[in-house]
Coordinates of C-alpha atoms and ligand atoms in Angstrom, one line a residue:
X136 CA 0.0 0.0 0.0
X137 CA 1.4 3.4 -0.9
X138 CA 0.4 6.4 1.2
X139 CA 0.8 10.0 0.8
X140 CA 3.7 10.7 3.1
X141 CA 4.2 14.3 4.3
X142 CA 7.8 15.7 4.8
X143 CA 6.3 17.8 7.8
X144 CA 9.7 19.1 9.0
X145 CA 10.2 20.6 5.5
X146 CA 6.7 22.3 5.6
X147 CA 7.5 24.2 8.8
X148 CA 9.3 27.0 6.9
X149 CA 6.8 27.2 3.9
X150 CA 4.2 30.0 4.1
X151 CA 0.9 28.4 4.1
X152 CA -1.6 27.6 2.4
X153 CA 0.0 25.6 -0.4
X154 CA -0.6 22.6 -2.5
X155 CA 1.5 19.6 -2.0
X156 CA 1.7 16.9 -4.8
X157 CA 3.1 13.4 -3.9
X158 CA 4.6 12.5 -7.3
X159 CA 5.1 8.9 -6.2
X160 CA 1.3 8.4 -5.6
X161 CA 0.7 10.0 -9.1
X162 CA 3.4 7.6 -10.7
X163 CA 1.8 4.7 -9.0
X164 CA -1.7 5.7 -10.5
X165 CA -0.2 6.2 -13.9
X166 CA 1.6 2.8 -13.8
X167 CA -1.6 1.2 -12.8
X168 CA -3.5 2.7 -15.9
X169 CA -0.6 1.5 -18.0
X170 CA -0.8 -2.1 -16.7
X171 CA -4.6 -2.1 -17.3
X172 CA -4.5 -0.8 -20.9
X173 CA -1.6 -2.9 -22.1
X174 CA -2.2 -4.8 -25.1
X175 CA -5.6 -3.1 -25.7
X176 CA -6.5 -0.6 -28.4
X177 CA -7.1 1.8 -25.7
X178 CA -5.6 5.5 -25.5
X179 CA -5.9 7.5 -22.3
X180 CA -6.1 11.3 -22.5
X181 CA -5.5 13.3 -19.3
X182 CA -8.2 15.9 -18.8
X183 CA -6.2 18.9 -18.1
X184 CA -9.0 20.8 -16.4
X185 CA -8.5 18.8 -13.2
X186 CA -4.8 20.2 -12.7
X187 CA -2.3 21.9 -14.9
X188 CA 0.5 22.1 -12.4
X189 CA 3.7 22.0 -14.5
X190 CA 5.3 19.1 -12.5
X191 CA 2.3 17.1 -12.7
X192 CA 1.7 17.6 -16.3
X193 CA 5.3 16.7 -16.9
X194 CA 5.0 13.5 -14.8
X195 CA 1.6 12.7 -16.8
X196 CA 3.4 13.5 -20.3
X197 CA 6.3 11.2 -19.3
X198 CA 3.8 8.3 -18.7
X199 CA 2.8 8.6 -22.3
X200 CA -0.7 9.9 -21.9
X201 CA -2.5 12.1 -24.4
X202 CA -4.4 15.3 -23.4
X203 CA -8.1 16.2 -23.2
X204 CA -8.7 20.0 -23.3
X205 CA -11.7 22.1 -23.0
X206 CA -10.3 25.5 -23.8
X207 CA -7.6 27.1 -26.0
X208 CA -5.6 27.8 -22.9
X209 CA -5.6 24.0 -22.1
X210 CA -4.7 23.1 -25.7
X211 CA -1.6 25.4 -25.4
X212 CA -0.7 24.1 -22.0
X213 CA -0.8 20.5 -23.3
X214 CA 1.5 21.4 -26.2
X215 CA 3.8 23.5 -23.9
X216 CA 4.2 20.4 -21.8
X217 CA 5.3 18.4 -24.7
X218 CA 2.4 16.4 -25.5
X219 CA 2.1 15.7 -29.2
X220 CA -0.6 17.2 -31.2
X221 CA -1.7 13.7 -32.4
X222 CA -2.7 12.9 -28.8
X223 CA -4.7 16.1 -28.1
X224 CA -8.5 16.1 -28.4
X225 CA -10.4 19.3 -27.6
X226 CA -14.0 19.3 -26.3
X227 CA -16.3 22.1 -25.1
X228 CA -19.7 23.6 -25.7
X229 CA -18.4 27.0 -26.6
X230 CA -15.2 27.1 -28.5
X231 CA -14.1 30.5 -29.6
X232 CA -12.8 31.1 -33.1
X233 CA -9.3 31.7 -31.9
X234 CA -9.4 28.5 -30.1
X235 CA -10.5 26.4 -33.0
X236 CA -7.8 28.0 -35.1
X237 CA -5.1 27.0 -32.5
X238 CA -6.2 23.5 -32.8
X239 CA -6.1 23.8 -36.6
X240 CA -2.8 25.4 -36.7
X241 CA -1.3 22.5 -34.4
X242 CA -3.1 19.7 -36.2
X243 CA -4.6 18.3 -33.2
X244 CA -6.0 14.7 -33.3
X245 CA -9.7 15.6 -32.9
X246 CA -12.2 18.3 -32.0
X247 CA -15.1 16.9 -30.0
X248 CA -18.1 18.8 -31.5
X249 CA -21.1 19.5 -29.5
X250 CA -23.5 21.3 -32.0
X251 CA -24.4 21.9 -35.5
X252 CA -23.4 25.7 -35.4
X253 CA -19.9 24.7 -34.1
X254 CA -19.6 22.0 -36.8
X255 CA -20.2 24.8 -39.5
X256 CA -17.8 27.2 -37.9
X257 CA -15.0 24.5 -37.8
X258 CA -15.6 23.5 -41.4
X259 CA -15.5 27.4 -42.3
X260 CA -12.3 28.1 -40.4
X261 CA -10.6 25.0 -41.8
X262 CA -11.5 25.8 -45.3
X263 CA -9.9 29.3 -44.8
X264 CA -6.6 27.4 -43.9
X265 CA -7.0 24.9 -46.6
X266 CA -7.1 22.0 -43.9
X267 CA -9.4 19.4 -43.0
X268 CA -10.6 19.2 -39.4
X269 CA -11.0 15.8 -37.9
X270 CA -14.1 15.7 -35.6
X271 CA -16.0 13.5 -33.3
X272 CA -19.5 14.0 -32.4
X273 CA -20.2 14.5 -28.6
X274 CA -23.4 12.5 -28.3
X275 CA -25.4 13.0 -25.2
X276 CA -26.4 9.3 -24.4
X277 CA -29.1 10.2 -21.8
X278 CA -27.3 8.0 -19.3
X279 CA -27.7 8.9 -15.6
X280 CA -24.4 9.0 -13.8
X281 CA -25.8 8.8 -10.1
X282 CA -23.6 11.7 -9.2
X283 CA -24.0 15.1 -7.8
X284 CA -26.4 17.2 -10.1
X285 CA -23.8 19.8 -10.7
X286 CA -21.5 17.2 -12.3
X287 CA -23.8 15.0 -14.4
X288 CA -23.4 15.8 -17.9
X289 CA -25.0 13.0 -19.9
X290 CA -28.7 13.7 -19.5
X291 CA -31.1 15.3 -22.2
X292 CA -31.4 18.3 -19.9
X293 CA -27.8 19.1 -19.8
X294 CA -26.1 21.6 -22.0
X295 CA -23.6 19.2 -23.3
X296 CA -23.5 17.4 -26.6
X297 CA -25.8 16.5 -29.3
X298 CA -29.1 14.6 -28.5
X299 CA -29.9 11.3 -29.9
X300 CA -32.9 12.6 -31.6
X301 CA -30.8 15.0 -33.7
X302 CA -28.3 12.5 -34.6
X303 CA -29.3 11.6 -38.0
X304 CA -29.6 15.2 -38.9
X305 CA -26.1 16.0 -37.8
X306 CA -24.5 13.0 -39.6
X307 CA -26.2 14.2 -42.8
X308 CA -24.8 17.7 -42.4
X309 CA -21.4 16.3 -41.6
X310 CA -21.4 14.5 -44.8
X311 CA -22.1 17.6 -46.7
X312 CA -19.2 19.5 -45.3
X313 CA -16.0 19.6 -47.2
X314 CA -13.6 20.5 -44.4
X315 CA -14.4 18.4 -41.7
X316 CA -13.9 14.6 -41.4
X317 CA -16.0 12.5 -38.9
X318 CA -13.6 10.2 -37.3
X319 CA -15.6 9.1 -34.2
X320 CA -18.0 9.6 -31.4
X321 CA -17.5 11.0 -28.1
X322 CA -19.4 10.7 -24.8
X323 CA -18.7 12.0 -21.2
X324 CA -21.6 11.2 -18.7
X325 CA -20.3 13.0 -15.5
X326 CA -17.8 13.1 -12.8
X327 CA -16.9 11.3 -9.5
X328 CA -18.6 8.1 -10.6
X329 CA -17.8 5.2 -8.3
X330 CA -20.6 2.6 -9.0
X331 CA -19.5 1.2 -12.3
X332 CA -23.1 0.6 -13.8
X333 CA -23.5 4.0 -15.5
X334 CA -20.4 3.0 -17.5
X335 CA -21.8 -0.3 -18.4
X336 CA -25.1 1.5 -19.4
X337 CA -22.9 3.8 -21.7
X338 CA -21.3 0.7 -23.3
X339 CA -24.9 -0.7 -24.1
X340 CA -25.8 2.7 -25.6
X341 CA -22.7 2.9 -27.6
X342 CA -23.2 -0.6 -29.1
X343 CA -26.6 0.3 -30.2
X344 CA -25.3 3.5 -31.8
X345 CA -22.5 1.5 -33.6
X346 CA -25.0 -0.6 -35.2
X347 CA -27.0 2.5 -36.2
X348 CA -23.9 3.9 -37.9
X349 CA -23.0 0.8 -39.5
X350 CA -26.4 0.4 -40.9
X351 CA -26.1 4.0 -42.3
X352 CA -22.6 3.0 -43.9
X353 CA -20.5 5.3 -41.6
X354 CA -17.4 3.7 -40.4
X355 CA -16.1 5.2 -37.2
X356 CA -12.4 4.8 -36.3
X357 CA -12.7 6.3 -32.8
X358 CA -14.8 5.7 -29.9
X359 CA -14.3 8.1 -26.9
X360 CA -16.0 7.4 -23.6
X361 CA -14.8 10.5 -21.8
X362 CA -13.8 10.5 -18.2
X363 CA -15.6 10.4 -14.9
X364 CA -14.1 7.8 -12.8
X365 CA -14.3 8.7 -9.1
X366 CA -12.0 8.4 -6.2
X367 CA -12.3 7.5 -2.5
X368 CA -12.5 10.8 -0.7
X369 CA -13.4 9.1 2.7
X370 CA -10.3 6.8 2.7
X371 CA -7.4 8.2 0.8
X372 CA -4.9 6.4 2.8
X373 CA -6.4 2.9 2.1
X374 CA -7.5 3.7 -1.5
X375 CA -4.8 6.0 -2.8
X376 CA -5.2 4.2 -6.4
X377 CA -8.7 4.4 -8.1
X378 CA -10.5 1.3 -9.1
X379 CA -8.9 1.1 -12.6
X380 CA -9.3 -2.5 -12.9
X381 CA -12.9 -2.7 -12.5
X382 CA -13.2 0.4 -14.8
X383 CA -11.3 -0.7 -17.8
X384 CA -12.8 -4.2 -17.3
X385 CA -16.3 -2.8 -17.9
X386 CA -15.2 -1.5 -21.4
X387 CA -13.3 -4.6 -22.3
X388 CA -16.3 -6.8 -21.5
X389 CA -19.3 -4.7 -22.4
X390 CA -18.3 -2.4 -25.2
X391 CA -18.1 -4.2 -28.9
X392 CA -15.4 -2.5 -30.4
X393 CA -15.0 -3.3 -34.1
X394 CA -11.8 -4.3 -35.8
X395 CA -9.5 -1.4 -36.2
X396 CA -11.3 0.9 -33.8
X397 CA -9.4 2.5 -31.0
X398 CA -11.1 3.4 -27.7
X399 CA -10.2 6.7 -25.9
X400 CA -10.6 7.7 -22.5
X401 CA -10.4 11.0 -20.8
X402 CA -9.6 10.7 -17.3
X403 CA -9.0 13.8 -15.0
X404 CA -9.8 13.5 -11.3
X405 CA -9.0 9.7 -11.0
X406 CA -5.4 10.4 -12.0
X407 CA -4.6 13.4 -9.9
X408 CA -7.0 13.8 -7.0
X409 CA -5.3 11.5 -4.5
X410 CA -1.7 12.9 -5.1
X411 CA -2.7 16.4 -3.9
X412 CA -3.3 18.0 -0.6
X413 CA -3.9 21.5 0.4
X414 CA -1.6 22.3 3.4
X415 CA -2.8 24.8 5.8
X416 CA -2.0 26.2 9.3
X417 CA -4.6 26.6 12.2
X418 CA -5.1 30.4 12.8
X419 CA -7.2 30.1 15.7
X420 CA -9.3 27.7 17.7
X421 CA -12.5 29.3 18.6
X422 CA -15.0 28.3 21.2
X423 CA -18.5 28.8 19.9
X424 CA -21.6 28.3 22.2
X425 CA -22.1 24.7 21.3
X426 CA -19.0 23.8 19.2
X427 CA -15.4 24.6 18.4
X428 CA -14.2 26.1 15.4
X429 CA -10.9 25.4 13.8
X430 CA -10.1 28.5 11.8
X431 CA -7.5 27.7 9.0
X432 CA -5.6 30.0 6.8
X433 CA -6.9 28.1 3.8
X434 CA -10.4 29.0 2.7
X435 CA -12.6 28.2 -0.6
X436 CA -10.4 30.7 -2.5
X437 CA -7.9 27.9 -2.3
X438 CA -10.1 24.8 -2.5
X439 CA -13.7 25.4 -3.6
X440 CA -15.3 22.0 -3.9
X441 CA -16.7 22.0 -0.6
X442 CA -18.6 25.2 -0.9
X443 CA -19.5 24.6 -4.6
X444 CA -20.4 20.9 -4.7
X445 CA -20.9 20.1 -1.0
X446 CA -17.8 17.9 -1.4
X447 CA -16.1 16.1 1.3
X448 CA -12.4 16.2 1.9
X449 CA -10.7 14.3 4.7
X450 CA -8.8 16.8 7.1
X451 CA -5.8 15.5 9.0
X452 CA -3.9 17.3 11.7
X453 CA -0.2 16.6 10.7
X454 CA 1.0 18.2 14.0
X455 CA -1.0 16.3 16.6
X456 CA -1.8 12.8 17.8
X457 CA -3.7 13.8 20.9
X458 CA -7.1 12.4 21.4
X459 CA -9.9 13.3 18.9
X460 CA -12.3 16.1 19.4
X461 CA -15.2 17.5 17.2
X462 CA -14.6 20.6 15.3
X463 CA -16.1 22.6 12.5
X464 CA -13.1 23.3 10.1
X465 CA -13.5 26.5 8.5
X466 CA -11.8 29.2 6.4
X467 CA -11.2 32.9 6.9
X468 CA -13.1 34.1 4.0
X469 CA -16.2 36.7 4.7
X470 CA -18.9 34.1 3.3
X471 CA -20.8 31.5 5.4
X472 CA -20.0 28.8 2.9
X473 CA -16.4 28.9 3.7
X474 CA -16.7 25.8 5.7
X475 CA -14.5 22.7 4.9
X476 CA -16.2 20.2 7.2
X477 CA -18.6 20.3 10.0
X478 CA -18.7 18.3 13.3
X479 CA -15.5 16.5 12.3
X480 CA -13.5 14.4 14.6
X481 CA -9.8 15.4 14.6
X482 CA -6.8 15.2 16.8
X483 CA -6.9 17.9 19.5
X484 CA -5.8 21.0 17.6
X485 CA -4.1 24.2 18.5
X486 CA -3.1 27.6 16.8
X487 CA -0.1 26.7 14.5
X488 CA -0.8 23.2 13.8
X489 CA -0.3 22.0 10.2
X490 CA -3.5 20.6 8.5
X491 CA -3.7 18.4 5.3
X492 CA -7.0 18.6 3.4
X493 CA -6.6 15.3 1.5
X494 CA -7.6 14.2 -2.2
X495 CA -7.3 17.9 -3.3
X496 CA -5.2 17.2 -6.5
X497 CA -8.2 17.4 -8.8
X498 CA -10.2 20.6 -9.3
X499 CA -8.2 22.3 -6.4
X500 CA -5.3 24.4 -7.3
X501 CA -6.8 25.0 -10.8
X502 CA -10.1 26.5 -9.4
X503 CA -8.2 28.8 -7.0
X504 CA -9.3 32.5 -6.9
X505 CA -8.2 35.8 -5.5
X506 CA -11.4 36.7 -3.9
X507 CA -11.0 38.9 -0.8
X508 CA -7.8 39.8 -2.6
X509 CA -6.0 36.7 -1.4
X510 CA -2.8 35.3 -2.8
X511 CA -3.2 32.1 -5.1
X512 CA -1.7 29.2 -3.3
X513 CA 1.7 28.1 -4.5
X514 CA 2.6 24.3 -5.0
X515 CA 5.5 22.0 -4.1
X516 CA 6.2 18.4 -5.0
X517 CA 7.5 15.5 -3.1
X518 CA 10.6 15.4 -5.5
X519 CA 11.6 19.1 -4.5
X520 CA 11.0 18.5 -0.7
X521 CA 12.6 15.3 -0.4
Ligands
LIG791 C1 -14.2 17.1 -17.3 C2 -14.1 16.4 -18.5 C3 -13.4 15.1 -18.4 C4 -12.7 14.5 -17.1 O1 -13.8 14.2 -16.1 P1 -13.0 13.4 -14.8 O2 -14.5 13.4 -14.0 O3 -12.1 14.5 -14.2 O4 -12.5 12.4 -15.2 C5 -13.4 14.4 -19.5 N1 -13.9 14.7 -20.6 C6 -14.6 15.9 -20.7 C7 -15.2 16.3 -21.9 C8 -14.8 16.7 -19.7 O5 -15.5 17.8 -19.6

């Protein structure tokens, strides 16, 4: 078992809050992905929106993963990190012209297209450059991901993708466009999915769609099932590596890939969540009328997931092994939602203690803001604090 280990003595002279990335945990996660897809026609793209820390990106690039981008900035970050354009896919409901042009200029692998007007704009911009854009249709499979409603994306009511009812119309339109080439279909049903059955439902839906495309004489080289695999936020020490085995097995067993087809994945959270912690210091322990508050120097400007999605992050006091007490762990920001966790049992805590907010590697540092004119958190890796 590999645990995130903390060089607490090295933390003592670093100003808090900051992000700490355990690159050994990340490398173990990447090695497990590699082991699971070995010998399969599977390609994994890292979804950059989860974390673009340069050291994290470099480690992921070194493991040979491609990139899944949702903005021009991310396309550029992937290319800057040395990920080859042939492994870059670009999704998003609202791609601006400059972002599409960036993708075209760099000959990225594929645009995941979410609407008819977008398809027409890509065709027009590609024509102006004398190029052909490779596209996959992002189809909304109407599969429920059983996750928080802010992070489900594959239902008809969501803004993402092309609905099944429009599919025939869209494929006819694609056939008529000169400067786009349809190379596949794309899906992404949501995030933090820990029960495998939505992925199985997705496979069933894709099999039906494959039959449909074949009946219409459309050969697709690529199937992209998106990301969404969840991690264990309750027990990061016991489950530092996500359930890749069960996850990839679902697709091996339930998706009927045709000969010559490649199956693409876009994993974000599962790759990076467990390697990251937000490290903070206790400013005050305040006695309320009925409870005690631990007031940290980190707030939702540093880690917004609890405030935004009611997400849970395990909190560990790295400076104390005294007996546990119940606390509300809160940040310093002037908003009532700046609470990390309530009624939480943690080793007896005092001013100055160092606190780790666990599983913060995904959608943590990248979502930081300067609200209240706070400084953006810095980041350090296990390699540099060895
Ligand atoms: C966010 C996103 C992903 C990654 O999702 P995770 O839950 O972090 O794995 C993959 N594909 C698309 C299109 C996305 O928007």
